CSV table of C-alpha atoms in Angstrom, one decimal:
chain,number,residue,atom,x,y,z
L,28,MET,CA,9.6,-27.1,-90.1
L,29,THR,CA,9.7,-23.6,-91.5
L,30,LEU,CA,12.6,-21.2,-91.1
L,31,THR,CA,11.7,-17.5,-90.7
L,32,PHE,CA,13.3,-14.5,-89.1
L,33,TYR,CA,12.8,-14.3,-85.3
L,34,TRP,CA,12.2,-10.6,-85.5
L,35,GLU,CA,9.0,-9.7,-87.4
L,36,PRO,CA,8.6,-6.1,-88.5
L,37,SER,CA,5.4,-4.7,-86.9
L,38,LEU,CA,4.5,-1.6,-84.8
L,39,TYR,CA,4.7,-3.5,-81.6
L,40,SER,CA,8.0,-5.3,-82.2
L,41,PHE,CA,9.6,-2.1,-83.5
L,42,PHE,CA,8.8,-0.1,-80.3
L,43,PHE,CA,9.5,-3.0,-78.0
L,44,THR,CA,13.0,-3.4,-79.4
L,45,ALA,CA,13.4,0.4,-79.1
L,46,LEU,CA,12.5,0.0,-75.4
L,47,ILE,CA,15.1,-2.8,-75.0
L,48,ILE,CA,17.8,-0.8,-76.8
L,49,PHE,CA,17.0,2.2,-74.5
L,50,LYS,CA,17.5,-0.2,-71.5
L,51,ASN,CA,20.9,-1.2,-72.7
L,52,ILE,CA,22.0,2.3,-73.6
L,53,ALA,CA,21.0,3.4,-70.0
L,54,LEU,CA,23.3,0.7,-68.6
L,55,ILE,CA,26.2,2.0,-70.8
L,56,LEU,CA,25.6,5.6,-69.8
L,57,TYR,CA,25.4,4.7,-66.1
L,58,ALA,CA,28.8,2.8,-66.3
L,59,ARG,CA,30.3,5.8,-68.2
L,60,SER,CA,29.0,8.3,-65.6
L,61,ARG,CA,30.3,6.2,-62.8
L,62,LYS,CA,33.8,6.0,-64.4
L,63,LYS,CA,34.3,9.7,-63.7
L,64,THR,CA,33.7,9.6,-60.0
L,65,GLU,CA,34.6,6.1,-58.8
L,66,ASP,CA,38.0,4.9,-57.8
L,67,ARG,CA,37.6,1.2,-58.3
L,68,LEU,CA,37.0,0.8,-62.1
L,69,LYS,CA,37.2,-3.0,-62.4
L,70,TYR,CA,33.4,-3.7,-62.1
L,71,THR,CA,32.3,-0.5,-63.8
L,72,ASN,CA,34.4,-1.4,-66.8
L,73,LEU,CA,32.8,-4.9,-66.7
L,74,LEU,CA,29.3,-3.4,-66.6
L,75,LEU,CA,30.2,-1.2,-69.6
L,76,VAL,CA,31.4,-4.2,-71.6
L,77,LEU,CA,28.3,-6.3,-70.7
L,78,GLY,CA,26.1,-3.4,-71.7
L,79,ILE,CA,27.9,-3.2,-75.1
L,80,ILE,CA,27.6,-6.9,-75.6
L,81,ARG,CA,23.8,-6.8,-74.8
L,82,LEU,CA,23.3,-4.0,-77.2
L,83,ILE,CA,25.2,-5.8,-79.9
L,84,TYR,CA,23.1,-9.0,-79.2
L,85,THR,CA,19.8,-7.0,-79.6
L,86,VAL,CA,21.0,-5.7,-82.9
L,87,ILE,CA,22.1,-9.2,-84.1
L,88,SER,CA,18.7,-10.6,-82.9
L,89,PHE,CA,17.0,-8.9,-85.9
L,90,PHE,CA,18.8,-11.4,-88.2
L,91,LEU,CA,18.5,-14.5,-86.1
L,92,PRO,CA,16.3,-17.4,-87.5
L,93,GLY,CA,13.0,-18.3,-86.0
L,94,ILE,CA,11.6,-21.9,-86.2
L,95,ARG,CA,8.1,-23.3,-86.3
L,96,LEU,CA,7.7,-27.0,-85.6
L,97,SER,CA,4.6,-29.1,-86.1
L,98,TYR,CA,3.7,-32.1,-83.9
L,99,PHE,CA,4.6,-34.6,-86.6
L,100,SER,CA,7.9,-33.2,-87.8
L,101,PRO,CA,10.7,-35.9,-87.8
L,102,LEU,CA,13.3,-36.1,-85.1
L,103,SER,CA,16.1,-35.1,-87.4
L,104,GLU,CA,14.7,-31.6,-87.7
L,105,TYR,CA,15.1,-31.1,-84.0
L,106,PHE,CA,18.9,-30.7,-84.2
L,107,MET,CA,18.3,-27.2,-85.8
L,108,PHE,CA,15.8,-26.6,-83.0
L,109,TYR,CA,18.4,-27.4,-80.3
L,110,PHE,CA,20.9,-25.1,-81.9
L,111,ILE,CA,18.4,-22.2,-82.0
L,112,VAL,CA,17.4,-22.9,-78.4
L,113,ILE,CA,21.0,-22.6,-77.3
L,114,LEU,CA,21.4,-19.4,-79.3
L,115,TYR,CA,18.4,-17.9,-77.5
L,116,ASN,CA,19.6,-19.0,-74.1
L,117,LEU,CA,22.9,-17.0,-74.6
L,118,PRO,CA,21.5,-13.7,-73.2
L,119,LEU,CA,20.4,-15.6,-70.1
L,120,ILE,CA,24.0,-17.0,-69.7
L,121,LEU,CA,25.2,-13.4,-70.1
L,122,GLU,CA,22.7,-12.1,-67.5
L,123,VAL,CA,24.2,-14.5,-64.9
L,124,PHE,CA,27.5,-12.7,-65.3
L,125,PHE,CA,25.7,-9.4,-65.3
L,126,GLY,CA,24.1,-10.3,-61.9
L,127,VAL,CA,27.5,-11.4,-60.5
L,128,VAL,CA,29.1,-8.1,-61.6
L,129,LEU,CA,26.2,-6.1,-60.1
L,130,LEU,CA,26.6,-8.0,-56.9
L,131,LEU,CA,30.3,-7.1,-56.7
L,132,HIS,CA,29.6,-3.5,-57.8
L,133,PHE,CA,27.1,-3.0,-55.0
L,134,SER,CA,29.2,-4.7,-52.4
L,135,ASN,CA,32.2,-2.5,-53.2
L,136,TYR,CA,31.1,1.0,-52.2
L,137,GLN,CA,28.1,0.4,-50.0
L,138,ARG,CA,28.3,-1.8,-46.9
L,139,ASP,CA,24.6,-2.6,-46.9
L,140,LYS,CA,23.7,-6.3,-46.8
L,141,LYS,CA,20.1,-5.6,-48.1
L,142,ALA,CA,21.5,-4.5,-51.4
L,143,LEU,CA,22.8,-8.0,-52.1
L,144,VAL,CA,19.3,-9.5,-51.9
L,145,GLY,CA,18.3,-8.2,-55.3
L,146,PRO,CA,21.2,-9.5,-57.4
L,147,ILE,CA,21.2,-12.8,-55.5
L,148,LEU,CA,17.5,-13.4,-56.3
L,149,PHE,CA,18.2,-12.2,-59.9
L,150,ILE,CA,21.0,-14.7,-60.4
L,151,ASP,CA,18.9,-17.5,-58.8
L,152,ALA,CA,15.9,-16.8,-61.0
L,153,ILE,CA,18.1,-16.6,-64.2
L,154,MET,CA,19.8,-19.9,-63.4
L,155,ASN,CA,16.4,-21.5,-62.7
L,156,ILE,CA,15.0,-20.2,-66.0
L,157,LEU,CA,18.0,-21.3,-67.9
L,158,ILE,CA,18.0,-24.9,-66.5
L,159,PHE,CA,14.2,-25.1,-66.8
L,160,ASN,CA,14.2,-23.9,-70.4
L,161,ILE,CA,16.8,-26.4,-71.6
L,162,SER,CA,15.3,-29.3,-69.7
L,163,SER,CA,11.7,-28.5,-70.9
L,164,ASN,CA,12.8,-28.3,-74.5
L,165,TYR,CA,14.2,-31.8,-74.2
L,166,ILE,CA,11.0,-33.0,-72.6
L,167,TYR,CA,9.0,-31.5,-75.5
L,168,VAL,CA,11.1,-33.5,-77.9
L,169,PHE,CA,10.4,-36.8,-76.2
L,170,GLU,CA,6.8,-36.1,-75.3
L,171,ARG,CA,5.9,-33.9,-78.3
L,172,PHE,CA,2.6,-35.7,-78.8
L,173,LEU,CA,1.7,-34.6,-75.3
L,174,TYR,CA,2.6,-31.0,-75.9
L,175,ASN,CA,-1.0,-29.7,-75.2
L,176,GLU,CA,-1.1,-31.7,-71.9
L,177,THR,CA,2.1,-30.3,-70.5
L,178,TYR,CA,1.8,-26.7,-71.8
L,179,GLY,CA,-0.2,-25.5,-68.8
L,180,LEU,CA,2.3,-27.0,-66.3
L,181,TYR,CA,5.2,-25.5,-68.3
L,182,LEU,CA,3.5,-22.0,-68.1
L,183,MET,CA,2.9,-22.3,-64.4
L,184,VAL,CA,6.5,-23.3,-63.5
L,185,HIS,CA,7.8,-20.5,-65.9
L,186,LEU,CA,5.5,-18.0,-64.1
L,187,ILE,CA,7.0,-19.0,-60.7
L,188,PHE,CA,10.6,-18.6,-61.9
L,189,ARG,CA,9.8,-15.3,-63.6
L,190,SER,CA,8.1,-14.0,-60.3
L,191,ILE,CA,11.4,-14.6,-58.5
L,192,LEU,CA,13.2,-12.5,-61.2
L,193,VAL,CA,10.6,-9.7,-60.8
L,194,VAL,CA,11.1,-9.6,-57.0
L,195,GLY,CA,14.9,-9.5,-57.4
L,196,LEU,CA,14.6,-6.6,-59.9
L,197,LEU,CA,12.2,-4.8,-57.6
L,198,PHE,CA,14.9,-4.9,-54.8
L,199,ILE,CA,17.5,-3.6,-57.3
L,200,PHE,CA,15.1,-0.8,-58.4
L,201,LEU,CA,14.4,0.3,-54.8
L,202,TYR,CA,18.1,0.2,-53.9
L,203,SER,CA,18.9,2.3,-57.0
L,204,ILE,CA,16.4,4.9,-55.6
L,205,LYS,CA,18.3,4.8,-52.3
L,206,LEU,CA,21.6,5.3,-54.1
L,207,ASN,CA,20.1,8.3,-56.0
L,208,LYS,CA,21.5,7.4,-59.4
L,209,ASP,CA,19.3,8.5,-62.3
L,210,PHE,CA,20.7,6.2,-65.0
L,211,LEU,CA,20.5,3.2,-62.8
L,212,ILE,CA,16.9,4.0,-61.9
L,213,MET,CA,16.0,4.3,-65.6
L,214,PHE,CA,17.8,1.0,-66.5
L,215,CYS,CA,16.2,-1.0,-63.6
L,216,GLY,CA,12.8,0.6,-64.2
L,217,ILE,CA,12.7,-0.3,-67.9
L,218,PHE,CA,14.1,-3.8,-67.1
L,219,LEU,CA,11.5,-4.3,-64.5
L,220,GLY,CA,8.8,-2.9,-66.8
L,221,VAL,CA,9.7,-5.3,-69.6
L,222,GLU,CA,9.9,-8.3,-67.2
L,223,LEU,CA,6.5,-7.3,-65.6
L,224,ALA,CA,4.9,-7.1,-69.0
L,225,TYR,CA,6.2,-10.6,-69.9
L,226,PHE,CA,5.0,-11.8,-66.5
L,227,PHE,CA,1.5,-10.5,-67.1
L,228,ASN,CA,1.5,-12.0,-70.6
L,229,VAL,CA,2.3,-15.4,-69.2
L,230,LEU,CA,-0.3,-14.9,-66.4
L,231,ASN,CA,-2.9,-14.1,-69.0
L,232,ALA,CA,-1.9,-17.3,-71.0
L,233,VAL,CA,-2.2,-19.4,-67.8
L,234,ILE,CA,-5.6,-18.0,-67.1
L,235,ILE,CA,-6.8,-18.7,-70.6
L,236,GLU,CA,-5.2,-22.2,-70.6
L,237,PHE,CA,-6.9,-23.2,-67.4
L,238,THR,CA,-10.2,-21.7,-68.2
L,239,ILE,CA,-10.3,-23.7,-71.5
L,240,PHE,CA,-9.0,-27.1,-70.3
L,241,TRP,CA,-10.3,-27.2,-66.7
E,11,MET,CA,29.3,14.5,-53.3
E,12,GLU,CA,27.3,16.8,-55.5
E,13,ASN,CA,25.8,13.9,-57.4
E,14,ASN,CA,24.6,12.3,-54.1
E,15,GLU,CA,23.1,15.6,-52.9
E,16,ARG,CA,21.1,16.2,-56.1
E,17,ASN,CA,17.7,14.6,-56.2
E,18,ASN,CA,17.6,12.1,-59.0
E,19,ILE,CA,14.1,10.8,-58.3
E,20,TYR,CA,12.8,12.5,-61.5
E,21,ALA,CA,14.1,9.3,-63.4
E,22,VAL,CA,11.2,7.3,-61.9
E,23,ALA,CA,8.6,9.6,-63.4
E,24,PHE,CA,10.5,9.5,-66.7
E,25,VAL,CA,10.4,5.7,-66.8
E,26,GLY,CA,6.8,5.7,-65.8
E,27,GLY,CA,5.9,8.1,-68.6
E,28,ILE,CA,7.8,6.1,-71.2
E,29,LEU,CA,6.0,2.9,-70.2
E,30,CYS,CA,2.6,4.8,-70.2
E,31,ILE,CA,3.2,6.1,-73.7
E,32,PHE,CA,4.3,2.7,-74.8
E,33,SER,CA,0.8,1.3,-74.1
E,34,PHE,CA,-0.3,2.7,-77.4
E,35,PHE,CA,1.9,0.2,-79.2
E,36,ASP,CA,1.2,-2.7,-76.9
E,37,PHE,CA,-1.8,-4.1,-78.8
E,38,ASP,CA,-2.7,-4.5,-82.5
E,39,ILE,CA,-5.4,-1.9,-83.2
E,40,LEU,CA,-6.2,-3.1,-86.6
E,41,SER,CA,-7.1,-6.6,-85.4
E,42,PHE,CA,-9.5,-5.1,-82.8
E,43,PHE,CA,-11.0,-2.9,-85.5
E,44,ASN,CA,-11.5,-6.0,-87.7
E,45,PHE,CA,-13.0,-7.9,-84.9
E,46,ASN,CA,-15.5,-5.1,-83.9
E,47,LEU,CA,-15.4,-1.5,-84.9
E,48,ILE,CA,-17.2,-0.2,-81.8
E,49,LEU,CA,-15.0,-2.3,-79.4
E,50,GLY,CA,-11.9,-1.0,-81.2
E,51,LEU,CA,-13.0,2.6,-80.7
E,52,ILE,CA,-13.8,2.0,-77.0
E,53,LEU,CA,-10.3,0.4,-76.5
E,54,LEU,CA,-8.7,3.4,-78.2
E,55,LEU,CA,-10.6,5.6,-75.9
E,56,PHE,CA,-9.3,3.7,-72.9
E,57,ILE,CA,-5.7,4.2,-74.1
E,58,LEU,CA,-5.9,8.0,-74.5
E,59,PRO,CA,-5.8,8.8,-70.8
E,60,HIS,CA,-2.6,6.6,-70.5
E,61,ILE,CA,-0.9,8.7,-73.3
E,62,ILE,CA,-2.0,12.0,-71.6
E,63,CYS,CA,-0.7,10.7,-68.2
E,64,GLY,CA,2.6,9.6,-69.8
E,65,ILE,CA,3.1,13.0,-71.5
E,66,ILE,CA,2.4,14.8,-68.2
E,67,MET,CA,4.9,12.5,-66.4
E,68,ILE,CA,7.7,13.0,-68.9
E,69,TYR,CA,7.1,16.8,-69.0
E,70,SER,CA,7.2,17.1,-65.3
E,71,ALA,CA,10.4,14.9,-65.1
E,72,ILE,CA,12.1,17.1,-67.7
E,73,ARG,CA,11.1,20.3,-65.8
E,74,ILE,CA,12.5,18.8,-62.5
E,75,LYS,CA,15.8,17.8,-64.3
E,76,LEU,CA,16.2,21.3,-65.8
E,77,GLY,CA,15.6,22.9,-62.4
E,78,GLN,CA,12.4,24.8,-63.3
E,79,LYS,CA,10.3,23.0,-60.7
E,80,THR,CA,11.0,20.9,-57.6
E,81,TRP,CA,9.9,17.3,-56.8
E,82,ASN,CA,7.5,18.5,-54.1
E,83,GLU,CA,5.8,21.0,-56.5
E,84,GLN,CA,5.2,18.2,-59.1
E,85,LYS,CA,4.3,15.4,-56.8
E,86,VAL,CA,0.5,15.9,-56.7
E,87,LYS,CA,0.4,16.0,-60.6
E,88,LEU,CA,2.5,12.8,-60.7
E,89,LEU,CA,0.4,11.0,-58.1
E,90,ILE,CA,-2.9,11.9,-59.9
E,91,SER,CA,-1.6,10.8,-63.3
E,92,SER,CA,-0.2,7.5,-61.9
E,93,TRP,CA,-3.3,6.6,-60.0
E,94,LEU,CA,-5.4,7.5,-63.1
E,95,ALA,CA,-3.2,5.2,-65.2
E,96,ILE,CA,-3.7,2.2,-62.8
E,97,GLY,CA,-7.4,2.9,-62.4
E,98,VAL,CA,-8.1,3.2,-66.1
E,99,SER,CA,-6.3,0.0,-67.0
E,100,LEU,CA,-8.1,-2.0,-64.2
E,101,GLY,CA,-11.4,-0.5,-65.2
E,102,ALA,CA,-10.8,-1.5,-68.9
E,103,SER,CA,-9.9,-5.0,-67.8
E,104,ILE,CA,-13.3,-5.2,-65.9
E,105,PHE,CA,-15.0,-3.9,-69.1
E,106,MET,CA,-13.3,-6.7,-71.0
E,107,LEU,CA,-14.5,-9.2,-68.4
E,108,ILE,CA,-18.1,-8.1,-69.0
E,109,PHE,CA,-18.1,-7.7,-72.8
E,110,VAL,CA,-15.4,-10.2,-74.0
E,111,GLY,CA,-15.8,-13.0,-71.5
E,112,TYR,CA,-12.6,-13.3,-69.4
E,113,PHE,CA,-10.3,-11.0,-67.3
E,114,MET,CA,-8.0,-9.8,-70.0
E,115,LEU,CA,-5.2,-7.7,-68.5
E,116,PHE,CA,-5.7,-4.8,-70.8
E,117,ASN,CA,-2.9,-2.2,-71.2
E,118,ARG,CA,-0.2,-3.8,-69.1
E,119,PHE,CA,2.3,-1.0,-69.7
E,120,GLY,CA,0.0,1.8,-68.4
E,121,LEU,CA,-0.5,-0.3,-65.2
E,122,ILE,CA,3.2,-0.9,-64.8
E,123,GLY,CA,4.2,2.7,-65.5
E,124,GLY,CA,1.7,3.9,-62.9
E,125,PHE,CA,2.8,1.2,-60.4
E,126,LEU,CA,6.5,2.1,-60.7
E,127,THR,CA,6.0,5.8,-60.3
E,128,LEU,CA,3.8,5.2,-57.2
E,129,LEU,CA,6.4,2.7,-55.8
E,130,GLY,CA,9.2,5.2,-56.4
E,131,TYR,CA,7.3,8.0,-54.8
E,132,TYR,CA,6.3,6.2,-51.6
E,133,TYR,CA,9.8,4.6,-51.2
E,134,HIS,CA,11.5,8.0,-51.6
E,135,LYS,CA,9.0,9.5,-49.1
E,136,HIS,CA,9.8,6.6,-46.7
E,137,LEU,CA,13.6,7.2,-47.2
E,138,THR,CA,13.5,11.0,-46.7
E,139,LYS,CA,11.3,10.6,-43.6
E,140,SER,CA,13.8,8.3,-42.0
E,141,GLU,CA,16.7,10.6,-42.9
E,142,LYS,CA,14.9,13.6,-41.3
E,143,LEU,CA,14.3,11.6,-38.1
E,144,SER,CA,18.0,10.8,-37.8
E,145,ASP,CA,19.1,14.4,-38.7
E,146,PRO,CA,19.1,16.0,-35.2
E,147,PRO,CA,21.9,14.6,-33.1
E,148,LEU,CA,21.0,12.7,-30.0
E,149,THR,CA,21.4,14.6,-26.7
E,150,PRO,CA,23.2,12.7,-24.0
E,151,GLU,CA,21.3,11.9,-20.9
E,152,LYS,CA,22.1,14.0,-17.9
E,153,GLY,CA,23.1,12.5,-14.6
E,154,ASN,CA,24.3,8.9,-15.0
E,155,SER,CA,27.1,9.3,-17.4
E,156,ASP,CA,28.6,12.4,-15.7
E,157,SER,CA,28.1,11.2,-12.1
E,158,ILE,CA,30.2,8.1,-12.5
E,159,PRO,CA,33.6,8.7,-11.0
E,160,LEU,CA,36.6,7.4,-13.0
């Protein structure tokens, strides 16, 4: 087991974090712009708070520890691994609340049932990813000698859950165009872009995995 | 009401431009150059159109935001740049299929930026068309409704 920083300074990681920070700032600016016009401030205030928490988490994530395990590392070292896994599942838990707030926010001032499809799919996918991540990490511990065997299956299931998330974000993006809100379009567009990039990355890994082993 | 009447669709082009420019930072150039100098140069050549398209998209989005141009004046430029971004990324991936050995999704961010701008453009077109159809009020049919005695 070797402990390092999760965030490694490189050209790619620097600009990718800049993109994520831009995403969170767009959410904060959207909530601030809505505060001027909207009457019901409960959910816009919640969106503002969630955006600030997300921004703080991205700044903190520079200093979080990263972990590299070998196949033959003893079981006692996995307690640290569990702790770090829970730490990295925190933004997913936060995004469940974000999805619920977005659902209530959309249901408040627009009586359009189609608008609720996006946030519902978003919450569903985030919950699935959360449960799957936690369960799969436990499976890796007990079958860590079979890691190479189960890795392709893991990637495929991960791809399916991520595709649900992408579809939900696509619905939110289209609804933000219908609402004609510029900050919301920017936030959802960048969010969707980052998620699609991750989706393509996993897809590429699946293709490589199955071309090598099958 | 003024916020709802103003056309905020320029944000789609802005996001697409940011994602297209980000494609320059998506892959490690030095590793490609270490692997093969000519291949690295070719991949760099594939990225240049994405950066140009991204700059065009952001420039047009800023001009729409400032009120110097309208969406309809800039839409052809945006359509050409987004289709070019998608085409170049897919063409580069076919190039990689031939010369590297497998279908490597080269330059994802250019593909995504072009895709999002196209999606926003066509969805906005669909929305405005449906609004225009519902704009004129429906004329009541003559005869039946008036002739019924109370």
